[in-house]
Structures are given as C-alpha cells and as structure tokens.
CSV table of C-alpha atoms and ligand atoms in Angstrom, one decimal:
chain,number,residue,atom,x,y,z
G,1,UNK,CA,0.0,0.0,0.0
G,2,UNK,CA,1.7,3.7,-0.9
G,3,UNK,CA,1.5,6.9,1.2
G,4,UNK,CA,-1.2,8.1,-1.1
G,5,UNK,CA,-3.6,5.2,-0.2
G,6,UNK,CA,-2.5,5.2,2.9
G,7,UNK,CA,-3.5,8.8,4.0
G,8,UNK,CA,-7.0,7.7,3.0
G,9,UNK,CA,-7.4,5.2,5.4
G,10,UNK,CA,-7.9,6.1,9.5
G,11,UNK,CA,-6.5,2.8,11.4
G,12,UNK,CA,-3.1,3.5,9.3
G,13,UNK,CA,0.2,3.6,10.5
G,14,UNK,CA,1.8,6.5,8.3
G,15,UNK,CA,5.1,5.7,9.7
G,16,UNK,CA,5.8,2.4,7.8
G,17,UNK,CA,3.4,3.0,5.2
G,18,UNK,CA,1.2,-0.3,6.0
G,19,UNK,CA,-2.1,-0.7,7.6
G,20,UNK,CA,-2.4,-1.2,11.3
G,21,UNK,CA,-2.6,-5.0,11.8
G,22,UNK,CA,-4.4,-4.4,14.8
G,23,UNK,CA,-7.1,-2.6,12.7
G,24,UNK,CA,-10.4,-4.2,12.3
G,25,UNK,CA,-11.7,-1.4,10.4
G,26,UNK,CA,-10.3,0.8,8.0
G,27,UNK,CA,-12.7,3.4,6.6
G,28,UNK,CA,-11.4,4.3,3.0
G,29,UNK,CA,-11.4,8.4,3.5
G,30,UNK,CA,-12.6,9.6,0.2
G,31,UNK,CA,-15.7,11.9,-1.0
G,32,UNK,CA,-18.9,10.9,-2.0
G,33,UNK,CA,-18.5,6.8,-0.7
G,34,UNK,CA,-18.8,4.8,2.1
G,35,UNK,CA,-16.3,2.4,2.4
G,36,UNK,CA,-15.2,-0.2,4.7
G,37,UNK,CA,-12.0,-2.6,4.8
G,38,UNK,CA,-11.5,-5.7,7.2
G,39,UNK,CA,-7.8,-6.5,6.7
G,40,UNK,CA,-8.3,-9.9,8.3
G,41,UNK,CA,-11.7,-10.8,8.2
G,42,UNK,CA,-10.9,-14.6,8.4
G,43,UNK,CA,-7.6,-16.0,9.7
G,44,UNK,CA,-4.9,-17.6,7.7
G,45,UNK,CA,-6.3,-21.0,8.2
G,46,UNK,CA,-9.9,-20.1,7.5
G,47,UNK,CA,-8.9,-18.4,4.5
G,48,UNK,CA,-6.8,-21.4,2.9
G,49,UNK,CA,-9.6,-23.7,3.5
G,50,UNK,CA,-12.2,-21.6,2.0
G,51,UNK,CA,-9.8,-20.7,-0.6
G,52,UNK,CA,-10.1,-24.9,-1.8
G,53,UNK,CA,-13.3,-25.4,-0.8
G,54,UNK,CA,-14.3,-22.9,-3.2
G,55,UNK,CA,-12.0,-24.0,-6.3
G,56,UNK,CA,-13.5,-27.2,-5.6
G,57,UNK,CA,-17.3,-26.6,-5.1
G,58,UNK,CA,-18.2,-24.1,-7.1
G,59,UNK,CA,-19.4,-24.3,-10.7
G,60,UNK,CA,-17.2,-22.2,-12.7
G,61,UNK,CA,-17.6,-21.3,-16.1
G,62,UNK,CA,-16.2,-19.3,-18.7
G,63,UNK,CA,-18.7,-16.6,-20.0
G,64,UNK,CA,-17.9,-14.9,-23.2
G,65,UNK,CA,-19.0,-10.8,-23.9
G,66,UNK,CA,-18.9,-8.9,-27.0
G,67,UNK,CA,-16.0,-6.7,-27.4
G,68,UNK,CA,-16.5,-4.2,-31.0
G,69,UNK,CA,-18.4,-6.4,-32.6
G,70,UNK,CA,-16.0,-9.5,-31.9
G,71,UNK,CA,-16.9,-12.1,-29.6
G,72,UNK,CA,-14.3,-12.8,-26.6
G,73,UNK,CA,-13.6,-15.0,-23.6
G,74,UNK,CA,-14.4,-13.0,-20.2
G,75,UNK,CA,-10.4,-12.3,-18.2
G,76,UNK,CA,-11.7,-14.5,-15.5
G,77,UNK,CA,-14.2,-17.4,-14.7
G,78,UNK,CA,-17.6,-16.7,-12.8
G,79,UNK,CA,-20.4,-18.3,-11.1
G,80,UNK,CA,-23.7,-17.2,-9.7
G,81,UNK,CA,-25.3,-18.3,-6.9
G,82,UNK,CA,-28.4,-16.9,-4.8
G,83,UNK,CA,-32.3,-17.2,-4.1
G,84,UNK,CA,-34.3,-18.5,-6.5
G,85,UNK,CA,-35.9,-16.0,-9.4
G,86,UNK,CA,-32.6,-13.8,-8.2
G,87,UNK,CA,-31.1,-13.7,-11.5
G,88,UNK,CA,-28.5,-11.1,-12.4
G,89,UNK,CA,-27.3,-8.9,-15.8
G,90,UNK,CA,-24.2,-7.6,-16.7
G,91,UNK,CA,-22.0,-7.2,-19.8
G,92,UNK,CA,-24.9,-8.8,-22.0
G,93,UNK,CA,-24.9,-11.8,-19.8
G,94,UNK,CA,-27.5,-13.2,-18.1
G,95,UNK,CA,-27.2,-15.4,-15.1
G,96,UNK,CA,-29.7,-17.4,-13.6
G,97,UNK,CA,-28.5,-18.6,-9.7
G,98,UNK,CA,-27.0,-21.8,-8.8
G,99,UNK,CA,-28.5,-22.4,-5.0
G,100,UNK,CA,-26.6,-21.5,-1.9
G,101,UNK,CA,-24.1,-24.4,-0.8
G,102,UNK,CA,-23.6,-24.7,2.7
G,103,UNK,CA,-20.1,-22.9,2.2
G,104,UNK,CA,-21.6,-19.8,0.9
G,105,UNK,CA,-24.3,-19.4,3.3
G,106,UNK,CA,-22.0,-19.7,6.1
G,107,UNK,CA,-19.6,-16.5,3.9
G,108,UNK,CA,-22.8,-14.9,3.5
G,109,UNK,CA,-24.4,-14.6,7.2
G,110,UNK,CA,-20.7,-13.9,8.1
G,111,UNK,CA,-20.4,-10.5,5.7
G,112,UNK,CA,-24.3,-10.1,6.6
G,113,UNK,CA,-23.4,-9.2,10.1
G,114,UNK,CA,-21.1,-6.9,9.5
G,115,UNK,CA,-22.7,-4.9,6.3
G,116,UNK,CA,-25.9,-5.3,8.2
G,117,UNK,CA,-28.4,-6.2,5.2
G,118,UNK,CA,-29.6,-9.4,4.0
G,119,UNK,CA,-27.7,-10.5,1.3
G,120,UNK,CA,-29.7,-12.5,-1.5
G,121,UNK,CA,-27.1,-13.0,-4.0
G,122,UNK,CA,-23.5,-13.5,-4.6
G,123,UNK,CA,-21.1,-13.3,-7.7
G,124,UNK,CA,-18.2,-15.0,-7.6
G,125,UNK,CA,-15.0,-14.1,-9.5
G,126,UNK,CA,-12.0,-16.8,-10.2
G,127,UNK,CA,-8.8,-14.8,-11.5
G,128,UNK,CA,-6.6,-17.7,-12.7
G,129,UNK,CA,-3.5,-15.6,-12.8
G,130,UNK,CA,-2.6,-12.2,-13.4
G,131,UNK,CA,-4.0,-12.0,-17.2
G,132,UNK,CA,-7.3,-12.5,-15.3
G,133,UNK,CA,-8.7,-8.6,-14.1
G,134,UNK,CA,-12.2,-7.0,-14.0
G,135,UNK,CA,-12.3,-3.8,-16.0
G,136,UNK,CA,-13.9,0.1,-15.0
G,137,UNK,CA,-17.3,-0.5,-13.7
G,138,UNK,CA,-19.4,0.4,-11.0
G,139,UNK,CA,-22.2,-2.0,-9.6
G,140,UNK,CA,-25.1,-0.2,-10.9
G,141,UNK,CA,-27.4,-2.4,-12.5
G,142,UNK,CA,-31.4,-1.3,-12.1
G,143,UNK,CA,-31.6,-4.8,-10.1
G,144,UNK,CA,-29.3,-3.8,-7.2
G,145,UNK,CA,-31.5,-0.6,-6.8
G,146,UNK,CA,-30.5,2.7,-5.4
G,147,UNK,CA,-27.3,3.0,-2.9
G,148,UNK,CA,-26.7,-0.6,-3.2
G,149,UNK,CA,-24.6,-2.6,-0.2
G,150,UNK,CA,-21.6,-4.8,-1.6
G,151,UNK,CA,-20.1,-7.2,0.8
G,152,UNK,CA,-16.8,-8.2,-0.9
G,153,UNK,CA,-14.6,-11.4,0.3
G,154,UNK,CA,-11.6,-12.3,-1.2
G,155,UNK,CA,-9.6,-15.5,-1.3
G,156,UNK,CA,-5.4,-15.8,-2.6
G,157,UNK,CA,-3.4,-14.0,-3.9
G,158,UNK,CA,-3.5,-10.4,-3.4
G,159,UNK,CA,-4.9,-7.7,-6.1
G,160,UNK,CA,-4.5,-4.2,-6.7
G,161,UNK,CA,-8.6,-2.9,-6.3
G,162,UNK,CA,-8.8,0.5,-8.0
G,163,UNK,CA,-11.1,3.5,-7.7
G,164,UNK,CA,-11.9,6.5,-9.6
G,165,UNK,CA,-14.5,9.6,-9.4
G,166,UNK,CA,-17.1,9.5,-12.3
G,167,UNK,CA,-16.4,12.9,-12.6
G,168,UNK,CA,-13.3,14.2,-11.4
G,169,UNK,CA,-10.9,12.0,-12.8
G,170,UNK,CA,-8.1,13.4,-10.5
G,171,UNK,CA,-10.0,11.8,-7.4
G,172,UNK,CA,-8.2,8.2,-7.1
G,173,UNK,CA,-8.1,5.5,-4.7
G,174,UNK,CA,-6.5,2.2,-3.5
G,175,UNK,CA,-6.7,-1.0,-1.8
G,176,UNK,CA,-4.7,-4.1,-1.7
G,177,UNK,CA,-7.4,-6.8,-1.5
G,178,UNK,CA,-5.9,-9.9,0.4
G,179,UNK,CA,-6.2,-13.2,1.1
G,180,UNK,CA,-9.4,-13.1,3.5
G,181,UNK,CA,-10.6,-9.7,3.9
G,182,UNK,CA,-13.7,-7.8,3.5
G,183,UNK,CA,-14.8,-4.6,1.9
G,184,UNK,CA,-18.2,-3.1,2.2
G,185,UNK,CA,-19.2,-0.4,-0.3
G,186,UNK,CA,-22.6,1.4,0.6
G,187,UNK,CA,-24.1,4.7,0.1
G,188,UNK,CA,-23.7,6.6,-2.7
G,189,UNK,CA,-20.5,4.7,-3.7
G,190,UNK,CA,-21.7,3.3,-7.0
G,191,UNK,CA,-23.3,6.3,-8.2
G,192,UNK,CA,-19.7,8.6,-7.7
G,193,UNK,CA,-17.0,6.0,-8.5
G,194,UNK,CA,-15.9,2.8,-10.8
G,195,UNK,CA,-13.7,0.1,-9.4
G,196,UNK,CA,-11.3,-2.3,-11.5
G,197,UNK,CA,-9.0,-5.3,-10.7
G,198,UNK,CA,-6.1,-4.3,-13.7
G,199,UNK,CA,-4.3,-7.1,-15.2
G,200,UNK,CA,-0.8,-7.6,-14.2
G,201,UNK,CA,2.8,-9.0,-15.5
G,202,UNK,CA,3.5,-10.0,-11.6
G,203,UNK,CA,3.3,-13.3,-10.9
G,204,UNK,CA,0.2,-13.7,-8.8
G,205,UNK,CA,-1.3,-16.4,-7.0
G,206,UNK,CA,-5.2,-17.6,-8.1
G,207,UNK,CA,-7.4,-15.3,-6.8
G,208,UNK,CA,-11.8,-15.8,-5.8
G,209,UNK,CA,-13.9,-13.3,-4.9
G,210,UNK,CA,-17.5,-12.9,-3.9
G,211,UNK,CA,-19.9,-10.0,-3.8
G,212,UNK,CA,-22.9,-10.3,-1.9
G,213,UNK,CA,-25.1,-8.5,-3.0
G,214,UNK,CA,-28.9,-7.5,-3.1
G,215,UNK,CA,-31.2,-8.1,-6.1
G,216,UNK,CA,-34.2,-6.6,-5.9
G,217,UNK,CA,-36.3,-6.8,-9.4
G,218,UNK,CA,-35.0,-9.6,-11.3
G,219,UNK,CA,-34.2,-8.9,-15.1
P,301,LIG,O1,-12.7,-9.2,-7.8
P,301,LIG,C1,-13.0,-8.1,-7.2
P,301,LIG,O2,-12.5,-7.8,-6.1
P,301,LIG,C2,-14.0,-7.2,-7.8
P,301,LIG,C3,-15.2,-7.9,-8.5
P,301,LIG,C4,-16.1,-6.9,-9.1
P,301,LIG,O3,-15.8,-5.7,-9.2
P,301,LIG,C5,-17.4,-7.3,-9.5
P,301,LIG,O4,-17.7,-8.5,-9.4
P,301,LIG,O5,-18.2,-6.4,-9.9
C-alpha cells in the first residue's frame, strides 16, 4: 500500500506506510463513498480452506462478452449463486442462480453481520492468474436498486482494487485486497465512482472473490 492510499485510510500507520494489523476497520477516506476494509476478516487458516473449498465446489464457467463487434472469452471465470428467481445482468450476460451451498451461506451470514443487510445473491469471480482482471465498472445495475450494499470477500493472492471519481478524474483510490478480507461499499459509492482489478505482469497467485449482493427486481 503507498503513502497516497495510505493517507486515506484512519486505522493506518503513516510511519511504515502499512495498515495497522491491529485494525479491524479501515474506513477508506474519500468523497462521495462509504467504504469499509477488514484487513483480516478470516484468519490464515480459515482463508486457505475456504480458498479450496471454493476451487472445488463451485461451478465455474467461462462466459464470453462482445468486445467491438467481436466475440471474446471473459479475463476471469464466474459463477452465480443466490435465491431463486434472483437472476443477475451484466456485460450482455444473463445469469440465472445456482443455489446456496452450505459454504456460501455460512460466507454470506458472516459479511451479513457486518454490512448489516440481507444479502440475496452473490457473484463469484476466479482470477486464474494475473491476465485475469475486471475492468472500469461500477455496480449499478437497475436490479441492485438505489445505494446498493456490496459485501466483498476475497480468497489468494493479493490484487490491486482501483477506484476513480465518475467525474473528477483526479480523485483516485486504492486497496490491496488480500487473502481473507472484506470490503463493504454502501451509500452513494456506486453512483460517484468505478472500481477495477487491472491485469498484471507480476506473478500472482489464483485469486476468488464474492460480492454479496442484493437483487431486488429480477431482469
Ligand atoms: O474481484 C473483485 O474484487 C471485484 C469484483 C467486481 O468488481 C465485481 O464483481 O463487480
């Protein structure tokens, strides 16, 4: 994490430029957003298990979007999983839930506790290695209605997550998502900023990450 991310976090230690261990809640100090980070939401052991539990359980698959006209495998695997009817649309794809495993409903009433909303849904994201990334977008589908609640857990190697205003471009933000930690967006988060994973030439470890999430209308 650099001095510039840094300064936007309270529960930093400016000193050696890293986040306070001992933090259990970083709130990302940046306008128009309401962001939370839980460094080490689950332990080192919880996380490795949940890590393979996950490679294991969940159906992935391999969605393809349109990019100019030409058709192109999506940077990363996916799967969808929630109540029934809960079905989600993004990129021109349209995903119809698998069911809660036990796994993911014991994630979800985890995050649920802390986000404090009842999450219905959950996307889950497998980055293979480093050529895998999520580009600018911000989580505004009409399904997830208005100031929409994002519980985001991640598993393995460590990624860069990026932010930038919608509409001052010099606004900018950072957080180094690791291997079982949290982040909550809320408020009007979605409606100011996008977030991206970027692609990387570092040699990264497989990455998953879920976003709970709340569907409202189904598409
Ligand atoms: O992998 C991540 O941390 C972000 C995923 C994401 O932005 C999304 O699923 O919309």
């Amino acid at each position: 994490m650099n001095a510039i991310q840094g300064d936007l976090f309270s529960g930093f230690d400016s000193a050696i430029n890293e986040p306070k261990k001992s933090a259990e809640k970083e709130v990302l100090s940046i306008p128009d957003a309401d962001i939370t980070f839980y460094h080490n939401f689950y332990n080192q052991q919880e996380s490795d298990e949940l890590f393979q539990t996950l490679f294991k359980e969940i159906k992935w698959r391999q969605d393809r979007m349109k990019i100019f006209g030409k058709e192109v495998n999506l940077p990363r695997e996916t799967a969808w999983y929630g109540d029934r009817n809960k079905s989600y649309k993004f990129s021109g794809i349209h995903l119809d839930p698998e069911p809660w495993t036990p796994t993911l409903l014991q994630l979800k009433e985890k995050a649920e506790k802390i986000a404090k909303v009842k999450f219905n849904s959950v996307l889950l994201n497998l980055y293979r290695d480093g050529n895998d990334g999520i580009s600018w977008h911000s989580d505004a589908e009409p399904e997830l209605g208005s100031n929409p609640v994002i519980g985001s857990v991640s598993f393995g190697g460590a990624r860069r997550f990026m932010f930038r205003h919608k509409h001052d471009k010099a606004l900018k933000a950072e957080v180094e998502l690791t291997h079982g930690s949290l982040l909550v967006m809320a408020g009007a988060t979605q409606h100011f900023w996008q977030h991206q994973i970027p692609k990387t030439s570092k040699k990264v470890q497989p990455r998953i990450n879920l976003t709970f999430r709340v569907i409202g209308h189904s598409c």
